[in-house]
Short mmCIF file of C-alpha atoms in Angstrom, two decimals:
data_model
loop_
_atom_site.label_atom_id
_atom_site.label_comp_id
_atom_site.label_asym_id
_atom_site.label_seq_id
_atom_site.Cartn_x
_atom_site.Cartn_y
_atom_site.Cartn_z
CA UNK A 1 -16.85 4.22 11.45
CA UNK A 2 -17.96 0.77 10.57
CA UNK A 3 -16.76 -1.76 13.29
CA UNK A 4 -13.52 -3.65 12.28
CA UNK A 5 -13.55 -7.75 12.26
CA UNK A 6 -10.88 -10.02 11.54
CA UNK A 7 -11.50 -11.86 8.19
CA UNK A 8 -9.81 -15.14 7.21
CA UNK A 9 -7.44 -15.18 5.76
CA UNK A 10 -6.67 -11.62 7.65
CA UNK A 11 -6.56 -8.57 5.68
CA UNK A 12 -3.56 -7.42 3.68
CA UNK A 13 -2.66 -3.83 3.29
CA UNK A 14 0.13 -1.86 1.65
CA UNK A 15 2.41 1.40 3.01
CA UNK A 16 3.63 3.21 0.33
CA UNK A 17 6.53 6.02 1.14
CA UNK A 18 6.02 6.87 -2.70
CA UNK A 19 10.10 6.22 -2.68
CA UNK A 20 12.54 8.07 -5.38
CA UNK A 21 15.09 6.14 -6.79
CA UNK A 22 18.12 7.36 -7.88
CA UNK A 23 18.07 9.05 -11.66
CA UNK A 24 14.19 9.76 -11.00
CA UNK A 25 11.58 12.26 -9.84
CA UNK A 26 8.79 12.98 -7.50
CA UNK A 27 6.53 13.36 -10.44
CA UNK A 28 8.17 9.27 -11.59
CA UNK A 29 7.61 8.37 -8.09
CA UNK A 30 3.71 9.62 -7.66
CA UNK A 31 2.61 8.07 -11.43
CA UNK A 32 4.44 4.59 -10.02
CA UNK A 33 2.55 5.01 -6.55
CA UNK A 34 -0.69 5.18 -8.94
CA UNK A 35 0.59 2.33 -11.26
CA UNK A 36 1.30 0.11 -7.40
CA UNK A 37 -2.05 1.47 -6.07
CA UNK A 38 -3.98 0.10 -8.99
CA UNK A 39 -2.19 -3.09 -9.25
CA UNK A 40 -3.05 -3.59 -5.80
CA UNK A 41 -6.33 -2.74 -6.09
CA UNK A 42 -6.81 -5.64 -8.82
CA UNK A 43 -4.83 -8.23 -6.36
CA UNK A 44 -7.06 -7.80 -3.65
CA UNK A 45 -5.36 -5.43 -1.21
CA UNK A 46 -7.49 -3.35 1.00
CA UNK A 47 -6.10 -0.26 2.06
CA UNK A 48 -3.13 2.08 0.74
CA UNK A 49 -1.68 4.17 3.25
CA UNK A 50 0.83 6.78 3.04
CA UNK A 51 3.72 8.45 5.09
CA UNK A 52 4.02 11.43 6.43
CA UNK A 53 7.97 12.43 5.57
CA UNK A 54 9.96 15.80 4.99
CA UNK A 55 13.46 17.17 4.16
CA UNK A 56 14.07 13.12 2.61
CA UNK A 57 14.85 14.10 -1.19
CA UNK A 58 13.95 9.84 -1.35
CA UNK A 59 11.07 10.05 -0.18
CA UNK A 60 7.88 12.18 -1.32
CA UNK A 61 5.07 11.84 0.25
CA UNK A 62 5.46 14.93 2.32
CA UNK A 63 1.87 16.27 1.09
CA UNK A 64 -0.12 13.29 2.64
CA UNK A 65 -3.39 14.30 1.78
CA UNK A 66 -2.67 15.90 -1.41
CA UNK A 67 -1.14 12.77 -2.58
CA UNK A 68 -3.86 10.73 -1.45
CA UNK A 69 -6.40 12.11 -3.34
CA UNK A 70 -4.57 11.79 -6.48
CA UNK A 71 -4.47 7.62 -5.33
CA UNK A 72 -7.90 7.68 -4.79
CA UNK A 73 -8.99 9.23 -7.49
CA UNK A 74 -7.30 6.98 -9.98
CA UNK A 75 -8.88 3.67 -8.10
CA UNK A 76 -12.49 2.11 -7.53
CA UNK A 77 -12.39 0.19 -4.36
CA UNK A 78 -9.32 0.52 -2.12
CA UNK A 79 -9.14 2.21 0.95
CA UNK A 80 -6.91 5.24 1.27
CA UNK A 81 -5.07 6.55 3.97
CA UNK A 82 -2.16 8.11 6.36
CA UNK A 83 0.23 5.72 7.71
CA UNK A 84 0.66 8.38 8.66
CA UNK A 85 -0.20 11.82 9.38
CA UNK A 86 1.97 13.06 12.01
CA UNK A 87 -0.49 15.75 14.10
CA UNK A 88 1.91 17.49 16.22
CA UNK A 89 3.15 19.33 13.13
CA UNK A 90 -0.44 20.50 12.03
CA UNK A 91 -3.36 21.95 13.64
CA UNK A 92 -6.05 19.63 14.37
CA UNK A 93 -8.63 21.34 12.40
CA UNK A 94 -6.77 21.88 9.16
CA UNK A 95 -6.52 17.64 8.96
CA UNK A 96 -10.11 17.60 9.53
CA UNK A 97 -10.79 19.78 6.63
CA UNK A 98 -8.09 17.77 4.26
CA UNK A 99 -9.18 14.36 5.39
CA UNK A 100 -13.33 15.32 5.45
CA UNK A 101 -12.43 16.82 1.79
CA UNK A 102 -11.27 13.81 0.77
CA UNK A 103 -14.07 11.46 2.64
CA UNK A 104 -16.60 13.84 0.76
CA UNK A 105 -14.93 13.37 -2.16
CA UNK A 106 -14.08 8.82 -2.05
CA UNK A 107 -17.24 8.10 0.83
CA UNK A 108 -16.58 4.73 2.37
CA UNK A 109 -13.05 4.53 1.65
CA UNK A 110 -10.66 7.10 3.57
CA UNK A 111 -8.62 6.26 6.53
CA UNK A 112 -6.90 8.52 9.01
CA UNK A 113 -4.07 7.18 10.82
CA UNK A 114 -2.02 9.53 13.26
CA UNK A 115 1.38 9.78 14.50
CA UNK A 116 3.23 11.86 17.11
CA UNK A 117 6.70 11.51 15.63
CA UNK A 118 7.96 14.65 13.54
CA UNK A 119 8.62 12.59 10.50
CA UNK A 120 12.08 14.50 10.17
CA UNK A 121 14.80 16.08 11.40
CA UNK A 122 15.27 18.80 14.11
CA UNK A 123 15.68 21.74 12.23
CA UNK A 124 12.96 21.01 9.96
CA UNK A 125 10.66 20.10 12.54
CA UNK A 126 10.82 23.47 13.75
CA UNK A 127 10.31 25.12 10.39
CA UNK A 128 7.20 23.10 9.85
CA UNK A 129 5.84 23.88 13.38
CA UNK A 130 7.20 27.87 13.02
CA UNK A 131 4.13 29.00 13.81
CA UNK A 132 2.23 26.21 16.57
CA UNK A 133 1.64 26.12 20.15
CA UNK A 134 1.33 22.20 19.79
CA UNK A 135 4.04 19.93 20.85
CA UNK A 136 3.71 15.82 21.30
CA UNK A 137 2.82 16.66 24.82
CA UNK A 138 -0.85 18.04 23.39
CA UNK A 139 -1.27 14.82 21.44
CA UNK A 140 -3.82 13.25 23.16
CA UNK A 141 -5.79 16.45 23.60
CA UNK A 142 -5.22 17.01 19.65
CA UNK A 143 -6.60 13.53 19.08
CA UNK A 144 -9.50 14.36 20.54
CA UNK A 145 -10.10 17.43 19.18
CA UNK A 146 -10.01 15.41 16.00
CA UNK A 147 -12.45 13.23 16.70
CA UNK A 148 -14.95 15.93 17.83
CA UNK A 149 -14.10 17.26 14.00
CA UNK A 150 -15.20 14.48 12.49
CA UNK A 151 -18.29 13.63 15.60
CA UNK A 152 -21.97 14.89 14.87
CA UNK A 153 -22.14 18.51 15.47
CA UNK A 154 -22.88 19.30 19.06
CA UNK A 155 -25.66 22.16 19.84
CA UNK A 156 -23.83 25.45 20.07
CA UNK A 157 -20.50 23.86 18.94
CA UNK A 158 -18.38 27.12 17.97
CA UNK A 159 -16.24 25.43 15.27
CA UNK A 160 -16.97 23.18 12.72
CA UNK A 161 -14.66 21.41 10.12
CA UNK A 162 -16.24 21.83 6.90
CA UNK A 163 -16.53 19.31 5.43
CA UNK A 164 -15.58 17.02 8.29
CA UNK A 165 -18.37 17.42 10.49
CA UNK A 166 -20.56 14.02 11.07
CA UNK A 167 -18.65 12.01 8.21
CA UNK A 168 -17.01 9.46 10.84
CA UNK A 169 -13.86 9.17 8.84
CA UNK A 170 -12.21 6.23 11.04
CA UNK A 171 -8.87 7.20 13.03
CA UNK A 172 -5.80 5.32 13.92
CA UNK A 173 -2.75 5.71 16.23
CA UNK A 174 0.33 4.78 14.70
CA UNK A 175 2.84 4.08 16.89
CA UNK A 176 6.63 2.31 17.05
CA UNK A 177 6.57 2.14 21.38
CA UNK A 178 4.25 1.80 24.10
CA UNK A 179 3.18 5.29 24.29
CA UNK A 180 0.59 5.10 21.30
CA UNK A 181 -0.71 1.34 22.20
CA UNK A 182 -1.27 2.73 25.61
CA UNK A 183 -3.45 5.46 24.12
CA UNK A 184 -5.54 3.70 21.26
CA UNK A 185 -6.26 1.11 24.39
CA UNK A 186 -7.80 3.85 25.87
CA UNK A 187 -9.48 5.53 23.45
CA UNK A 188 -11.06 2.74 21.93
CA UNK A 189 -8.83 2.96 18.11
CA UNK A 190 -7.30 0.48 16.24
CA UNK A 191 -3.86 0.41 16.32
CA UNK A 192 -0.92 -0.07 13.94
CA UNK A 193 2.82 -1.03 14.70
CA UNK A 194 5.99 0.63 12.52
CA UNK A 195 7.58 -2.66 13.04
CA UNK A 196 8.78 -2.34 9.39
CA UNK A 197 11.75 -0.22 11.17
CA UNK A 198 11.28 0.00 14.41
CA UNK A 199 10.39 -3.29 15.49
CA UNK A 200 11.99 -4.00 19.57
CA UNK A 201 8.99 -3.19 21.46
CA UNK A 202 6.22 -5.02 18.47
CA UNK A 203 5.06 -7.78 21.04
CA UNK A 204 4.78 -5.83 24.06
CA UNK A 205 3.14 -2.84 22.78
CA UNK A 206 0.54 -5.49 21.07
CA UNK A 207 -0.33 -7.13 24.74
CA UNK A 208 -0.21 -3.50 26.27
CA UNK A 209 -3.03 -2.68 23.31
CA UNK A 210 -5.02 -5.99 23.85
CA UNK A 211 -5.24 -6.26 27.60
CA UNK A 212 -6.03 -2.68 28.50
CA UNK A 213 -8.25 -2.05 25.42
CA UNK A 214 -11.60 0.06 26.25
CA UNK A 215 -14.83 -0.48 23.75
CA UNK A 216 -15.69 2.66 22.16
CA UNK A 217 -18.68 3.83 19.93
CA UNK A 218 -17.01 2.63 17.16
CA UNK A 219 -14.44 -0.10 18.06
CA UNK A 220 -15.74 -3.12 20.73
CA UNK A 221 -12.67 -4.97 20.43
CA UNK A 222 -9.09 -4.00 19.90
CA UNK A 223 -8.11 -4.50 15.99
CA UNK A 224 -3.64 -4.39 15.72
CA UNK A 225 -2.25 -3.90 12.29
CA UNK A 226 1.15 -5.01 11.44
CA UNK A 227 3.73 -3.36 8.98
CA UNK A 228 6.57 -5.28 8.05
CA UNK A 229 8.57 -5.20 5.09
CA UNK A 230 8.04 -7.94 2.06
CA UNK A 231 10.65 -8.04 -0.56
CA UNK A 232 10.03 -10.95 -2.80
CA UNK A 233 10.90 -12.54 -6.38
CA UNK A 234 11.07 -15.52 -8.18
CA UNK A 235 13.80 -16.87 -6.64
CA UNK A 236 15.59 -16.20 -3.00
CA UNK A 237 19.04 -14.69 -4.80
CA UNK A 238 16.93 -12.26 -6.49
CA UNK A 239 15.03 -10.91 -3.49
CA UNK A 240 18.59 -10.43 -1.77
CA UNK A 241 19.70 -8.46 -4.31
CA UNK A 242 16.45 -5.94 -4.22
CA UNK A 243 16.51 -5.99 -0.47
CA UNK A 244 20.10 -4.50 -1.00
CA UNK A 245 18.43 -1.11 -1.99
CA UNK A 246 16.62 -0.73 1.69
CA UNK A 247 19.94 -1.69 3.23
CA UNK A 248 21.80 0.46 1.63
CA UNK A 249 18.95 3.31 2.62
CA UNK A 250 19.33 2.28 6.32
CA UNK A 251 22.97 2.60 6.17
CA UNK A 252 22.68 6.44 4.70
CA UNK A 253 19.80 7.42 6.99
CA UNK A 254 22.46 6.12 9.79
CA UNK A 255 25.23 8.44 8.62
CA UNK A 256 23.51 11.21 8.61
CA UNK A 257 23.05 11.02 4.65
CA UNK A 258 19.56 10.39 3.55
CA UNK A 259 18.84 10.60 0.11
CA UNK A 260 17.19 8.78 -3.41
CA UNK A 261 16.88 5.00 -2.99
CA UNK A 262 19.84 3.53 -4.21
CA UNK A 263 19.85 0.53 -6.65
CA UNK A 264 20.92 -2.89 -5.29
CA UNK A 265 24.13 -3.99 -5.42
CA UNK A 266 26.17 -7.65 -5.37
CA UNK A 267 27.82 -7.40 -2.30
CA UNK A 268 26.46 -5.75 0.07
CA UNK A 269 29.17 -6.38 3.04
CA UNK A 270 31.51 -4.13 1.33
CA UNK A 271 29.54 -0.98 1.81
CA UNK A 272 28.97 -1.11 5.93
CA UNK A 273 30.89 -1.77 9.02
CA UNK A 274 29.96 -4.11 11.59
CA UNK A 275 28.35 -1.45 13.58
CA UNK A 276 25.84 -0.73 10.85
CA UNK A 277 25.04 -4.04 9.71
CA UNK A 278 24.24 -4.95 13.53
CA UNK A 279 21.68 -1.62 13.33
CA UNK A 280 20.63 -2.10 9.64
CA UNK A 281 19.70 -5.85 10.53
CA UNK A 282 18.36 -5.12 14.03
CA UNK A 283 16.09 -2.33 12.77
CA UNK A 284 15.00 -4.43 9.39
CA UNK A 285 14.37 -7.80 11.34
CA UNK A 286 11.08 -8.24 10.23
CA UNK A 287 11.40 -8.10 7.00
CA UNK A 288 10.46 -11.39 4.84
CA UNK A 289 12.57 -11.38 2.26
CA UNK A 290 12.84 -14.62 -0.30
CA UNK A 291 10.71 -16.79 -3.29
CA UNK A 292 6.98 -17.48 -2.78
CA UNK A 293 7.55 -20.31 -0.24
CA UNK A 294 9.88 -18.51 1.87
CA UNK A 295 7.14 -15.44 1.55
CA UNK A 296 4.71 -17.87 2.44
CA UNK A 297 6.18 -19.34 5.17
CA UNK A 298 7.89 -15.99 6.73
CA UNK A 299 4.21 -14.29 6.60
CA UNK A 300 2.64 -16.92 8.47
CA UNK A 301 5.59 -17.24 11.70
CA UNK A 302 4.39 -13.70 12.12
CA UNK A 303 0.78 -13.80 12.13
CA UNK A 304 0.72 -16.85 14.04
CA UNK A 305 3.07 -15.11 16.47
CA UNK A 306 1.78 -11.82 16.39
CA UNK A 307 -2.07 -13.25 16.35
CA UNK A 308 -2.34 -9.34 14.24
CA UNK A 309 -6.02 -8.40 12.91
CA UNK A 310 -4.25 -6.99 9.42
CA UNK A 311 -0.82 -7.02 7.79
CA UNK A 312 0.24 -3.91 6.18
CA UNK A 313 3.39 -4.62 3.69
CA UNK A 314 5.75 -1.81 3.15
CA UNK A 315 8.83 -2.83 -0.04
CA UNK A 316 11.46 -0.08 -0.95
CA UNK A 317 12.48 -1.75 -4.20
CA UNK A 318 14.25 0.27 -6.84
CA UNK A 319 13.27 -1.38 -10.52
CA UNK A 320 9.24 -0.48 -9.94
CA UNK A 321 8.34 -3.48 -12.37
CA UNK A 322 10.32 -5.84 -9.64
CA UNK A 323 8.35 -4.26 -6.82
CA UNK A 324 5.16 -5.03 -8.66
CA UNK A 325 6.06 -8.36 -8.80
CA UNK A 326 6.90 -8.35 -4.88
CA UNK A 327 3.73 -7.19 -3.93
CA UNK A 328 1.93 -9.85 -6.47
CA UNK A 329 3.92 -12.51 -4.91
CA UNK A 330 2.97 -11.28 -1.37
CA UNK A 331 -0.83 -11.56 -1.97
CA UNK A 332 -0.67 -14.68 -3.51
CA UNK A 333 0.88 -16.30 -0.20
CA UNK A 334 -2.03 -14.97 1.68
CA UNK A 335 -4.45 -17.27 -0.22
CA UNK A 336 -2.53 -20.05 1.44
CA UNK A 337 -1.90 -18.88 4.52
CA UNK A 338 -3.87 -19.60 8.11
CA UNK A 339 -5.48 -17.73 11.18
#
């Protein structure tokens, strides 16, 4: 894995859920993921990650790997990746396989980030784990089992991922808590914060990462990624109404109702209760959502604040030609923007 360094202006990066909106498809949403991934590609983005998810009929990117080779295949340059994989439902092997198939297949330019969240609900975490030992307890242990799949091959080692075996591919823990800061400190990983929903503990889990950070063979200095959500247009009303969509998403995944990605609407107070706007606004707080200066502006409070080695920018926007344009918008506020 080639060591990480912060650039200036810091990387950007985007986190694709490959989202369904209402009226459309999975097949709709993987040729838009394509048309986003090649857009970004040409803007100057530099990785594409994607999510881990099941049982979410609005979300489709349950077949990580499968889905990212169909991304990397119709791109040149950008990295591709899991933001992420989550390992406790899979054996540690079979993602060494997937992810050294696809780092045979796109050398240089595969990532492998890890989580140790089921990416679902109860009853479908147990039919996707029907058949394991593993729980989140064995995370650690899987993680490095994973890196000994990907390691140069060890005299007398019994099993082998192949392909896999001595191609590197660089791992991250994911993480939304202390837990996986705690453990990429020790392991010597970069790390990357879900503070696009999930953002209470984004400043403590960052110093937890920093100050107890170990070099490893591959990382001498802790690297933190960011995801936060970017919803931008051409003017601040506009971006309101998009953002409306992700509310609205929050509000169903908080009732128990998750489903396609609903298109925005004018008025957004009539469709929650007080109770869900405080969780809907306390989980989507870092979210920068406005025209180019407000982007521009919003982006740089948080790096400045969060002093992060990369931003990844995650935007559940219905109309796909609008969320084009957010992403655009995003990227050109970085050219402005300072350490």
């Amino acid at each position: 894995m080639p060591m990480l360094t912060k650039q200036t202006p810091i990387p950007f990066s985007v986190l694709d859920l490959a989202p369904v909106p209402q009226g459309a498809t999975p097949r709709d949403a993987f040729h838009a993921s394509l048309d986003l991934a090649r857009h970004a590609e040409q803007w100057g983005y530099h990785r594409y990650w994607m999510a881990e998810h099941h049982n979410m009929t609005g979300i489709a990117s349950a077949a990580t790997s499968v889905l990212l080779g169909f991304i990397a295949n119709g791109t040149t340059t950008l990295r591709v990746g899991s933001g992420g994989v989550m390992l406790p439902n899979h054996s540690p092997l079979v993602i060494a396989e997937q992810f050294g198939t696809l780092a045979t297949l796109y050398p240089g330019r595969v990532d492998l980030g890890l989580g140790r969240a089921p990416g679902t609900d109860q009853r479908t975490m147990l039919a996707l784990r029907r058949h394991l030992a593993n729980d989140v307890d064995n995370f650690p242990h899987d993680v490095q089992e994973l890196l000994g799949y990907f390691a140069d091959v060890k005299p007398g080692q019994p099993v082998q991922a192949v392909p896999g075996q001595g191609l590197h591919v660089p791992i991250w823990l994911l993480g939304s808590s202390l837990y996986s800061a705690q453990l990429a400190a020790a392991m010597g990983l970069p790390f990357a914060f879900a503070s696009h929903f999930a953002p209470d503990m984004l400043w403590q889990a960052l110093s937890l990462y920093r100050e107890h950070f170990t070099p490893s063979p591959t990382l001498a200095q802790p690297y933190a990624m960011v995801c936060i959500n970017v919803i931008a247009a051409d003017s601040e009303r506009d971006a309101r109404f998009l953002f409306t969509s992700m509310q609205q998403q929050f509000i169903n995944l908080r009732r128990g109702r998750p489903g396609p990605l609903p298109p925005p609407v004018e008025d957004i107070e009539a469709l929650w209760s007080p109770g869900e706007q405080y969780g809907v606004d306390q989980a989507l707080r870092l979210s920068v959502v406005g025209d180019a200066a407000q982007v521009k502006s919003g982006l740089q409070a948080l790096i400045t604040e969060t002093g992060a080695d990369e931003l990844m920018i995650n935007g559940q926007i219905f109309d796909h030609q609008a969320r084009l344009r957010s992403f655009e918008i995003a990227m050109a506020a970085r050219e402005h923007l300072k350490d």
